[in-house]
Structure formats: C-alpha cells, structure tokens
Amino acid sequence: MPDPSLQRDAALFAPIAQTGRGFYFTLVVLGIAILWGAVAYWTQFEYGLGVTGLQQPVSWGFYVTNFVFFIGISHAGTLISAILRLSKAEWRRPITRMAEVITVMVLFIGAGQILVDLGRPDRMMNIILYGRYQSPLLWDATSISAYLFASTIYLYLPLIPDIAILRDHLGKHRFLYAVLAMGWTGTPRQQKILNRAIAILAIMVIPIAVSVHTVVSFVFSMTIQPAWHSSIFGPYFVAGAIFSGIAALIVAMAVIRRIHRLQAYLKPIHFRYLGYLLLVMTLLWFYLTFAEYLTGYYGNGPEEMKVFWSKFTGPFWPTFWGMVALNFVIPMALLVRLQHHAVGKTVAASACIVAGMWLERFNIIVPTLSNPRLPFPETMYWPTWVEWGETAGSFGLFILFYVLFVKFFPIISIWEIREGREVGLKEVEERLLTYLPDGTEPEPARRHTKVPT
Amino acid sequence: MNGRPSPFDRAVRACQWAIAGLTLVFITAIVLWIVHLIRTAWRLGDVASASIGISLVAIPLFLTLLGVGLSVFWGLLRGGDRR
C-alpha cells in the first residue's frame, strides 16, 4: 500500500491483501456443511419428498421456514442501510456495506429454498410458463426479483469507488477490479452521477423491501387456514423481518470485527445504537405477537383454538415458549441497559433473536398445517436428516458467499469513511447550526460531497 | 502513446458492455415474462385484473431500476476522463 493517504485505512485492505490459515479452515468447515446439503438434496432429487418429514397435511416444514427466515434476514441490509443513509445518520458509515451484503447473499439462499421445496423440480418450467398471477406465490416471485435486483445495484454502486481504489493500489485481481470499477476516476461528473443514483435507489428500495415481506406474509394470510388468515400479518412479518435483520447484522459485525481486528471502525457506540433499535423492535415484535394471539384467542373459533393450544400447551410448546424467551425475555434483560458491555450484550441478544426468529417462522407454519381446517387428524412433523442437511448447507452457502465477498471487496466502505473525515464533519456542523434558533440554512449538503479516491 | 486502447483495456471494456447487456437481457426477460402471464390470464379468462394490477406496478419498477443501472454505467464510462 504505497499511497500514504491509504495507510490510515490499511486495516480495511488487510482481509483482501492477506490470506491466513483461518480463511482456508473456514472454507473447509463451510465446505463440509455445503456437501451435506448437496448430498441431502441429491437424495431428495433421486427419491422424492418422501425422504423428508413432509407429508399430508404438513407439506411445508423446514424449507418454507428457511425461506421466510432468510427473506426476513435480507431486510438487514438494504432497508436499514437506505433508512440510515436518507436520515443522514453519520454512524452508519462502517456498517452499511455489511448490511447490504447480507441482503444480496441471503436473498439468493432464501429464493433457493422454494426450488428445494419443489417435489418435482423437473416441472419447474411449468411455473414460469403457466403461472397464475392471482397466486400470492407469483407476487412473491415478482417482488423478490425486484428486491434482489434493486439490492444488487444498491450494493454495487457505492462499491465502485472502493473497487477503483483496489484497482489502482492493490496489485492483484486487477482485471476483475478494472471491469467492476466501470472506469471510475473520481471526476466531479462521475461523483454527481453516482450520488444521484444512490439517492434514487435509497428511496426506491424502502417500499420494495416493505412490499417483499408483506407479500411473503400474503402467502399465508390469503388462505383461510386457522391462525394465518389475519390482516396484521403484513406489518407483523415486516416488523419481524427488520427485527431479525438487525440482529443478523449485529452478529455479522461482531464476527468481522473480531476476525479482522476492526475494533477501530466498529466501535461499542455502533453496537449501542443498533442495540437501541433492536430494543425498540423487541417491544414492537412483542406488541404485534400479543395482538395477533389475543385476537385469535378472543374469537375462540374451534379451529383457531386447536392451533392456539397446540402452541401454548400442546406438542409445539417448546418451540413457542422458546421463541418468546429468545425474542423477548432475554433480549429485554440484555438490552435495557447498554452503558456498559454494549458489544457483548447486543451480540448475545442478537444471537438469541436470530434463533428465536427462526422458531417464530416455524411456529407460524407448522402448527397450523398440523391442525388444518380440513378434517385431517393432528399430525406431527419431524424433519429427517435431509431437511437438517439442506438447512446446514443453506447456512453454509450463505456464510461462504459472505466470506468470499470479504476476501475480494472491502467490507467497510473506504470512501465513505474518508468522506466522513473530510466532508462529513463539516456537514454535521452546518446541519447542527440549522437546527439552532440563530442558525442559517446552508447549501444542500450533497453539493459539497466529494467521493475521495 | 498512440492513443489506441491496449488489449487489456479493450478486454475490460468488452466485459463491462457484457455486464450491461446481461442486465438488459435479465430485465427484458422479466418484463416479457410478466406480459406473457397477463396474456395467459387474459386468454384463459383467469382473473386477468390481478395480473394487470400487479404488472402496472412491477413493469415500470423494473424499467426504472434498469434505467438507473444503465444511466450509471453509461455516465461513468463517458465521464471518466483522467483528472
């Protein structure tokens, strides 16, 4: 790194420039998980869904749970990043890219779950050729495609100045970086184009993200199955998605901070602020869960109550009460005071919430299918090694994608950190003055913004 | 320096055009697919209104995203003179 101006942020280049034994060890561990998933899928492909625990009437189990869970986690990135960008939250700078990468990587894995769930993948083209647009499943396909495309561009555009830095200074993978840098040299015209596109996307991506999880909830709520046919499912799913997304982001931040020694960039204050957001989302999740269950209980419909009691005291009580403990009780205890040990507390709470939100998705899907409105006897669902393998493989693949991204691109936006130092401080001061009674309105902040190269 | 781009630069530029082309193909394919679903619904008398309602939102959205992506691609390549 001969350029002295880049020396200051050398830690951000280190994961790309150097490859330690830990990287290869991680690849081996993830490779084993992915191999297990591949063997599981091959077995299912060869013998059909009979090798899984799926049966009538529980035709959706781990796969659809994983689908809803992964799509929910995807709200970590683009949505949170866009909100923080638009609200000019200066503390966002080291975390936005980490969040955006989660979104793009996890959307691929989430969408893939539907393909894995197909009993006859050889007939997949029929969905494309003869799909019916009154089915919420196709609304899902449309909104997820839009979100994936928007999130990919939204990840890529702010990455361009950093790729140009790598192209000019790293000395390896030069062809790859030259292609992806799109001829970036940091001219004022290029900066203007890029800033305008990022601003447009930040606005566009918020309604798209909200629509995605609303539409995912429609897959359930548009049916008249007990405990699914609810008008608050849309906001309930969106809130849950943001909740699990923030938690996943905090876990990712903690892992990267520790492995790549980025304590100077990811400070306790970042964890504390995200912890406060998480606390608000914990309360919101509890409020919506309470409202959802109280409405069902008060209605006292016979089919609804079968599902209700199967969760509260019946065969699904461990997953239901586990969900309540992991999503509400433990996070509340940990997040209510974050003055000290903010990193440890938020990470512990987030790990609980990630697990708890997976259980929440399971609790929504499986107990209802086990107690359907149609006259089936109550059926239990027990996943086989095939579903466990596919789940392990999916998580392994997601982490592998993430690890490879960190290996090739800066996981913390270098130019945004430099912009924060060179331009952001002045901008914040000017903005603060406008809030005060004797302050004058400055020129719009973005006109001053210069992307350092 | 004769001003002609080197083979490296030409290969880079070709890949960049390929990325832009693939993006265009991807979005065109999605839009055509949505149009195909409307036509299928219309032909079968199968609640065409649902298809049209969703398409009215989805098609302009995909085209706007494509427009943003391609305008950045075109703008960066044209506005990238060395300082």
XYZ file of C-alpha atoms in Angstrom:
536
model
C 0.000 0.000 0.000
C 2.468 2.696 -1.134
C -0.045 5.589 -1.136
C 0.338 7.284 2.278
C -3.250 8.556 2.151
C -4.400 4.932 2.225
C -2.087 3.891 5.065
C -4.553 5.197 7.581
C -7.169 2.692 6.457
C -4.755 -0.177 5.838
C -6.792 -2.405 8.171
C -9.649 -2.300 5.660
C -7.419 -3.689 2.896
C -5.840 -6.372 5.071
C -8.579 -9.029 4.635
C -8.158 -8.725 0.845
C -4.394 -8.439 0.703
C -3.533 -11.206 3.172
C -4.899 -14.724 3.429
C -4.379 -16.561 6.685
C -4.895 -20.188 7.637
C -8.193 -19.269 9.234
C -9.620 -18.477 5.813
C -8.873 -21.968 4.483
C -10.065 -23.594 7.690
C -13.368 -21.686 7.350
C -13.680 -22.845 3.746
C -13.226 -26.476 4.799
C -15.855 -26.234 7.563
C -18.319 -24.494 5.251
C -17.489 -26.981 2.507
C -18.500 -29.864 4.783
C -21.845 -28.190 5.577
C -22.463 -27.474 1.882
C -21.517 -31.036 0.943
C -24.023 -32.352 3.488
C -26.653 -30.091 1.946
C -25.747 -31.245 -1.573
C -25.981 -34.942 -0.595
C -29.325 -34.245 1.115
C -30.698 -32.500 -1.957
C -29.404 -35.181 -4.293
C -31.120 -37.846 -2.170
C -34.365 -35.879 -2.281
C -33.998 -35.308 -6.021
C -33.438 -39.016 -6.577
C -36.170 -40.420 -4.318
C -38.640 -37.510 -3.984
C -40.005 -35.663 -0.967
C -40.785 -38.998 0.719
C -37.282 -38.968 2.208
C -38.172 -35.806 4.162
C -40.526 -35.457 7.097
C -43.020 -33.626 4.869
C -46.369 -35.374 4.482
C -50.056 -34.500 4.259
C -51.218 -32.196 5.733
C -47.805 -30.759 6.787
C -46.488 -30.071 3.321
C -44.379 -27.064 4.353
C -41.735 -27.644 7.002
C -38.119 -26.606 7.301
C -37.840 -25.431 3.699
C -40.578 -22.823 3.876
C -39.467 -21.887 7.404
C -35.991 -21.268 5.982
C -37.474 -19.347 3.063
C -39.378 -16.923 5.301
C -36.439 -16.689 7.714
C -33.837 -15.902 5.051
C -36.059 -13.400 3.258
C -36.632 -11.769 6.645
C -32.904 -11.557 7.353
C -32.498 -9.842 3.993
C -34.178 -6.785 5.495
C -30.976 -6.270 7.444
C -29.303 -4.649 4.648
C -30.802 -2.569 2.023
C -33.715 -1.334 4.110
C -31.677 -0.421 7.183
C -28.885 0.999 5.065
C -31.318 3.090 2.999
C -33.069 4.458 6.081
C -29.764 5.365 7.739
C -28.461 6.953 4.527
C -31.583 9.028 3.936
C -31.722 10.142 7.558
C -28.017 11.102 7.334
C -27.148 9.024 10.384
C -23.377 9.558 10.392
C -22.680 6.455 12.472
C -23.902 4.342 9.538
C -20.653 4.656 7.577
C -18.843 1.484 8.754
C -21.950 -0.715 8.789
C -23.968 -0.024 5.640
C -21.991 -2.286 3.338
C -22.034 -5.201 5.770
C -25.799 -4.862 5.872
C -26.178 -4.587 2.101
C -24.041 -7.692 1.512
C -26.242 -9.712 3.887
C -29.285 -8.720 1.837
C -27.936 -9.770 -1.533
C -26.360 -13.031 -0.360
C -29.286 -14.150 1.730
C -31.882 -13.395 -0.958
C -30.258 -15.960 -3.233
C -30.393 -18.557 -0.464
C -33.968 -17.644 0.522
C -35.301 -17.834 -3.023
C -33.436 -21.137 -3.472
C -35.471 -22.705 -0.642
C -38.566 -22.661 -2.829
C -36.731 -24.625 -5.505
C -35.600 -27.139 -2.893
C -39.196 -27.465 -1.661
C -40.464 -28.463 -5.102
C -41.437 -32.115 -5.153
C -40.993 -32.299 -8.913
C -38.233 -29.847 -9.888
C -38.353 -31.260 -13.427
C -41.696 -29.467 -13.789
C -40.327 -26.114 -12.646
C -40.732 -24.574 -16.099
C -44.492 -25.031 -15.754
C -44.496 -22.365 -13.034
C -42.832 -19.924 -15.396
C -44.880 -20.813 -18.457
C -48.308 -21.302 -16.921
C -48.159 -19.366 -13.623
C -51.341 -17.675 -12.447
C -50.928 -14.140 -11.246
C -53.743 -14.342 -8.720
C -51.485 -16.644 -6.688
C -49.524 -14.820 -3.947
C -46.633 -17.195 -4.710
C -46.128 -15.397 -8.011
C -46.450 -11.997 -6.330
C -43.587 -13.253 -4.180
C -41.530 -14.203 -7.206
C -42.058 -10.737 -8.690
C -41.325 -8.730 -5.561
C -38.313 -10.831 -4.570
C -36.859 -10.456 -8.086
C -37.322 -6.684 -7.867
C -35.763 -6.570 -4.388
C -32.832 -8.736 -5.433
C -32.151 -6.597 -8.494
C -32.521 -3.313 -6.587
C -30.375 -4.576 -3.695
C -27.648 -5.800 -6.028
C -27.414 -2.401 -7.719
C -27.642 -0.685 -4.341
C -24.732 -2.784 -3.067
C -22.724 -2.349 -6.247
C -22.961 1.419 -6.811
C -21.397 2.541 -3.509
C -18.784 -0.176 -4.035
C -17.480 1.355 -7.296
C -15.126 3.998 -5.757
C -13.659 1.330 -3.457
C -13.166 -1.074 -6.357
C -11.301 1.706 -8.167
C -9.040 2.106 -5.134
C -8.330 -1.634 -5.210
C -7.696 -1.493 -8.971
C -5.167 1.304 -8.546
C -3.415 0.210 -5.366
C -3.858 -3.476 -4.563
C -1.795 -5.098 -7.318
C -3.851 -8.288 -7.643
C -7.096 -9.297 -9.351
C -6.505 -6.200 -11.449
C -8.671 -7.340 -14.374
C -11.638 -8.072 -12.103
C -11.368 -4.711 -10.367
C -10.828 -2.856 -13.659
C -14.022 -4.347 -15.084
C -16.130 -3.669 -11.992
C -14.742 -0.152 -11.428
C -16.528 0.959 -14.631
C -13.794 3.431 -15.469
C -14.152 5.283 -12.169
C -11.569 8.023 -11.755
C -13.490 10.204 -9.343
C -14.261 13.103 -11.695
C -16.943 15.534 -10.471
C -19.262 14.295 -13.222
C -18.871 10.686 -12.085
C -19.418 11.666 -8.458
C -22.578 13.526 -9.374
C -23.948 10.572 -11.350
C -23.143 8.086 -8.606
C -24.520 10.195 -5.752
C -27.748 10.828 -7.653
C -28.213 7.127 -8.456
C -27.552 6.088 -4.835
C -30.085 8.646 -3.602
C -32.740 7.451 -6.086
C -32.154 3.811 -5.150
C -32.214 4.552 -1.415
C -35.704 5.980 -1.857
C -36.914 3.224 -4.190
C -35.606 0.343 -2.161
C -37.605 1.111 1.004
C -41.088 0.461 -0.450
C -39.724 -2.525 -2.374
C -38.328 -4.045 0.831
C -41.575 -3.447 2.697
C -43.540 -4.982 -0.179
C -41.359 -8.098 -0.191
C -42.147 -9.228 3.312
C -45.737 -8.073 3.093
C -46.134 -10.288 0.055
C -44.361 -13.162 1.829
C -46.980 -12.857 4.570
C -49.750 -12.918 1.923
C -48.692 -16.469 1.045
C -50.159 -17.396 4.437
C -52.774 -14.755 5.182
C -54.562 -15.037 1.830
C -55.568 -18.578 2.776
C -58.319 -19.292 5.320
C -56.140 -21.596 7.381
C -56.525 -21.123 11.159
C -54.022 -18.622 12.651
C -52.948 -17.475 9.184
C -55.965 -15.531 7.949
C -55.043 -12.279 9.673
C -54.946 -8.706 8.441
C -51.945 -7.785 10.586
C -49.751 -10.476 9.046
C -48.230 -7.960 6.611
C -46.920 -5.495 9.223
C -46.185 -8.407 11.598
C -43.907 -10.013 9.014
C -42.248 -6.716 8.059
C -41.545 -5.886 11.718
C -40.219 -9.409 12.305
C -38.022 -9.138 9.234
C -36.465 -5.857 10.334
C -36.075 -7.302 13.842
C -34.229 -10.423 12.662
C -32.330 -8.362 10.082
C -30.851 -6.003 12.671
C -29.937 -8.976 14.856
C -28.188 -10.755 11.981
C -26.336 -7.554 11.123
C -25.050 -7.200 14.701
C -23.840 -10.815 14.716
C -22.063 -10.290 11.373
C -20.486 -7.065 12.650
C -19.195 -8.782 15.786
C -17.685 -11.709 13.859
C -15.972 -9.490 11.277
C -14.789 -7.062 13.930
C -13.122 -9.851 15.860
C -11.670 -11.848 12.967
C -10.323 -8.874 11.013
C -9.471 -6.749 14.063
C -11.659 -3.835 13.019
C -12.311 -2.561 16.539
C -11.230 0.933 15.452
C -14.058 1.073 12.927
C -16.812 -0.918 14.606
C -16.918 0.711 17.999
C -19.135 -0.003 21.012
C -21.205 3.046 20.057
C -22.272 1.355 16.799
C -23.416 -1.681 18.743
C -25.144 0.527 21.302
C -27.122 2.454 18.684
C -28.116 -0.749 16.894
C -28.921 -2.215 20.316
C -31.383 0.623 20.966
C -33.003 -0.058 17.586
C -33.152 -3.730 18.499
C -34.796 -2.905 21.823
C -37.499 -0.903 20.049
C -38.039 -3.768 17.605
C -38.210 -6.266 20.510
C -41.048 -4.288 22.022
C -42.767 -3.878 18.663
C -42.462 -7.619 17.956
C -43.957 -8.443 21.347
C -46.799 -5.967 20.826
C -47.695 -7.430 17.416
C -47.369 -11.025 18.677
C -49.591 -10.222 21.644
C -52.193 -8.535 19.406
C -52.139 -11.439 16.960
C -52.645 -14.150 19.594
C -55.138 -12.179 21.681
C -57.348 -11.605 18.629
C -57.342 -15.333 17.838
C -57.989 -16.289 21.468
C -60.829 -13.795 21.890
C -62.517 -15.019 18.681
C -62.462 -18.548 20.168
C -63.004 -20.247 16.797
C -62.678 -24.041 17.241
C -60.014 -24.500 14.526
C -58.144 -21.391 15.647
C -58.103 -22.611 19.256
C -56.696 -26.009 18.273
C -53.687 -24.249 16.782
C -53.538 -21.846 19.728
C -53.395 -24.578 22.375
C -51.033 -26.733 20.325
C -48.563 -23.862 20.662
C -49.237 -22.848 24.242
C -49.505 -26.215 25.964
C -49.579 -28.818 23.183
C -46.802 -30.510 21.228
C -45.336 -27.208 19.999
C -44.905 -25.636 23.424
C -41.074 -25.939 23.411
C -40.723 -24.016 20.160
C -43.385 -21.457 21.137
C -42.048 -20.641 24.602
C -38.504 -20.900 23.299
C -39.446 -18.225 20.770
C -40.890 -15.967 23.489
C -37.788 -16.380 25.653
C -35.320 -15.828 22.807
C -37.170 -12.945 21.131
C -38.427 -11.049 24.139
C -37.411 -12.120 27.639
C -33.648 -12.498 27.138
C -33.220 -9.521 24.738
C -35.185 -7.244 27.074
C -32.990 -8.221 30.001
C -29.829 -7.637 27.965
C -30.722 -4.509 26.007
C -32.423 -2.394 28.608
C -29.082 -1.084 29.926
C -26.313 -0.681 27.369
C -23.997 1.817 29.044
C -21.504 -0.935 29.837
C -20.524 -4.040 27.837
C -22.618 -2.850 24.893
C -20.881 -5.174 22.422
C -21.287 -8.347 24.464
C -24.880 -7.628 25.415
C -26.090 -6.683 21.932
C -24.329 -9.654 20.344
C -25.783 -12.087 22.900
C -29.258 -10.596 22.432
C -28.876 -10.704 18.644
C -27.783 -14.346 18.611
C -30.878 -15.185 20.686
C -33.109 -13.190 18.336
C -31.744 -14.853 15.183
C -32.547 -18.260 16.701
C -35.846 -17.002 18.113
C -36.994 -15.599 14.793
C -36.277 -18.908 13.076
C -38.505 -20.541 15.715
C -41.135 -17.857 15.098
C -41.265 -18.733 11.397
C -41.511 -22.430 12.315
C -44.309 -21.654 14.799
C -46.296 -19.793 12.195
C -46.044 -22.501 9.552
C -46.000 -25.956 11.121
C -48.635 -25.869 13.942
C -51.270 -24.518 11.533
C -50.540 -27.207 8.962
C -50.566 -29.837 11.732
C -54.086 -28.701 12.701
C -55.699 -27.693 9.405
C -59.277 -26.638 8.825
C -59.868 -29.754 6.729
C -60.713 -32.934 8.695
C -57.206 -34.360 8.976
C -56.108 -35.896 12.285
C -53.489 -33.835 14.138
C -50.137 -34.664 12.595
C -46.661 -34.046 13.968
C -43.813 -33.001 11.735
C -40.368 -34.428 12.362
C -37.649 -33.336 9.947
C -35.287 -36.032 8.706
C -31.546 -35.753 8.084
C -32.401 -34.473 4.603
C -34.013 -31.280 5.904
C -31.290 -30.811 8.528
C -28.653 -31.274 5.821
C -30.315 -28.847 3.455
C -30.622 -26.292 6.256
C -26.950 -26.713 7.214
C -25.979 -26.435 3.559
C -28.035 -23.252 3.126
C -26.429 -21.574 6.121
C -23.018 -22.793 4.942
C -23.591 -21.388 1.473
C -24.704 -18.028 2.835
C -21.645 -17.755 5.080
C -19.392 -18.897 2.217
C -20.756 -16.164 -0.065
C -20.167 -13.646 2.707
C -16.624 -14.849 3.398
C -15.761 -14.704 -0.317
C -17.135 -11.176 -0.577
C -14.949 -10.091 2.335
C -11.984 -11.739 0.593
C -12.438 -9.732 -2.607
C -14.021 -6.434 -1.552
C -13.747 -4.059 1.408
C -16.486 -4.952 3.865
C -16.322 -1.425 5.267
C -16.754 1.349 2.728
C -13.358 3.025 2.474
C -14.542 6.090 0.588
C -17.452 6.651 2.966
C -15.100 6.560 5.945
C -12.811 9.053 4.211
C -15.770 11.188 3.187
C -16.844 11.172 6.838
C -13.446 12.518 7.883
C -13.051 15.044 5.069
C -16.599 16.242 4.417
C -18.959 14.709 6.955
C -17.650 16.575 9.979
C -18.234 19.944 8.295
C -21.647 18.851 7.047
C -22.748 17.774 10.518
C -21.620 21.087 11.973
C -23.522 23.021 9.301
C -26.609 20.875 9.764
C -26.481 21.272 13.533
C -26.375 25.049 13.121
C -29.579 24.955 11.097
C -31.356 23.183 13.955
C -30.498 26.016 16.356
C -32.613 29.177 16.574
C -29.947 31.571 15.260
C -28.623 29.207 12.551
C -28.808 29.892 8.830
C -29.783 27.378 6.174
C -26.656 26.107 4.347
C -26.435 24.886 0.758
C -27.767 21.340 0.290
C -25.180 19.021 1.804
C -24.776 16.702 -1.183
C -23.453 19.530 -3.359
C -20.354 19.606 -1.207
C -19.970 15.881 -1.123
C -16.880 14.623 -2.816
C -16.012 10.961 -3.104
C -12.305 10.674 -2.237
C -10.252 8.408 -4.453
C 1.459 6.539 -26.751
C -0.608 6.285 -29.928
C -3.965 6.788 -28.128
C -5.217 3.322 -29.104
C -6.562 1.321 -26.154
C -4.405 -1.605 -25.093
C -5.697 -5.202 -25.369
C -6.200 -5.114 -21.589
C -8.387 -2.014 -21.841
C -10.337 -3.492 -24.732
C -10.999 -6.692 -22.791
C -12.094 -4.659 -19.765
C -14.447 -2.570 -21.893
C -15.878 -5.693 -23.546
C -16.640 -7.223 -20.137
C -18.277 -4.001 -18.963
C -20.521 -3.961 -22.032
C -21.309 -7.625 -21.414
C -22.438 -6.819 -17.845
C -24.670 -4.009 -19.143
C -26.012 -6.311 -21.861
C -26.790 -9.101 -19.409
C -28.608 -6.654 -17.137
C -30.683 -5.522 -20.101
C -31.441 -9.128 -21.074
C -32.391 -10.022 -17.481
C -34.858 -7.160 -17.091
C -36.270 -7.624 -20.590
C -36.851 -11.303 -19.808
C -38.719 -10.459 -16.577
C -40.882 -7.863 -18.326
C -41.657 -10.299 -21.157
C -42.492 -12.979 -18.598
C -44.945 -10.670 -16.829
C -46.525 -9.747 -20.173
C -46.762 -13.452 -21.001
C -48.578 -14.114 -17.701
C -51.074 -11.341 -18.463
C -51.709 -12.768 -21.925
C -52.156 -16.272 -20.482
C -54.590 -14.991 -17.850
C -56.472 -12.982 -20.470
C -56.675 -15.914 -22.878
C -57.960 -18.279 -20.168
C -60.328 -15.716 -18.641
C -58.400 -16.300 -15.414
C -58.765 -13.137 -13.270
C -56.798 -11.012 -15.671
C -57.374 -7.966 -13.457
C -54.959 -9.328 -10.803
C -52.255 -9.789 -13.392
C -52.789 -6.352 -14.875
C -52.853 -4.672 -11.464
C -49.529 -6.195 -10.424
C -47.956 -5.608 -13.810
C -48.845 -1.916 -13.710
C -46.565 -1.623 -10.689
C -43.963 -4.266 -11.489
C -43.093 -3.410 -15.092
C -42.403 0.324 -14.527
C -40.448 -0.597 -11.386
C -38.147 -2.979 -13.237
C -37.718 -0.478 -16.067
C -36.851 2.311 -13.626
C -34.264 0.109 -11.913
C -32.831 -0.765 -15.302
C -32.754 2.917 -16.222
C -30.849 3.809 -13.050
C -28.351 0.995 -13.609
C -27.716 1.773 -17.258
C -27.521 5.533 -16.713
C -24.782 4.975 -14.138
C -22.987 2.573 -16.472
C -23.160 4.996 -19.374
C -22.446 8.087 -17.273
C -19.385 6.612 -15.554
C -17.856 5.357 -18.779
C -18.391 8.708 -20.526
C -17.458 10.890 -17.579
C -14.306 9.063 -16.585
C -11.601 11.246 -18.095
C -8.413 11.180 -16.082
C -8.082 14.160 -13.792
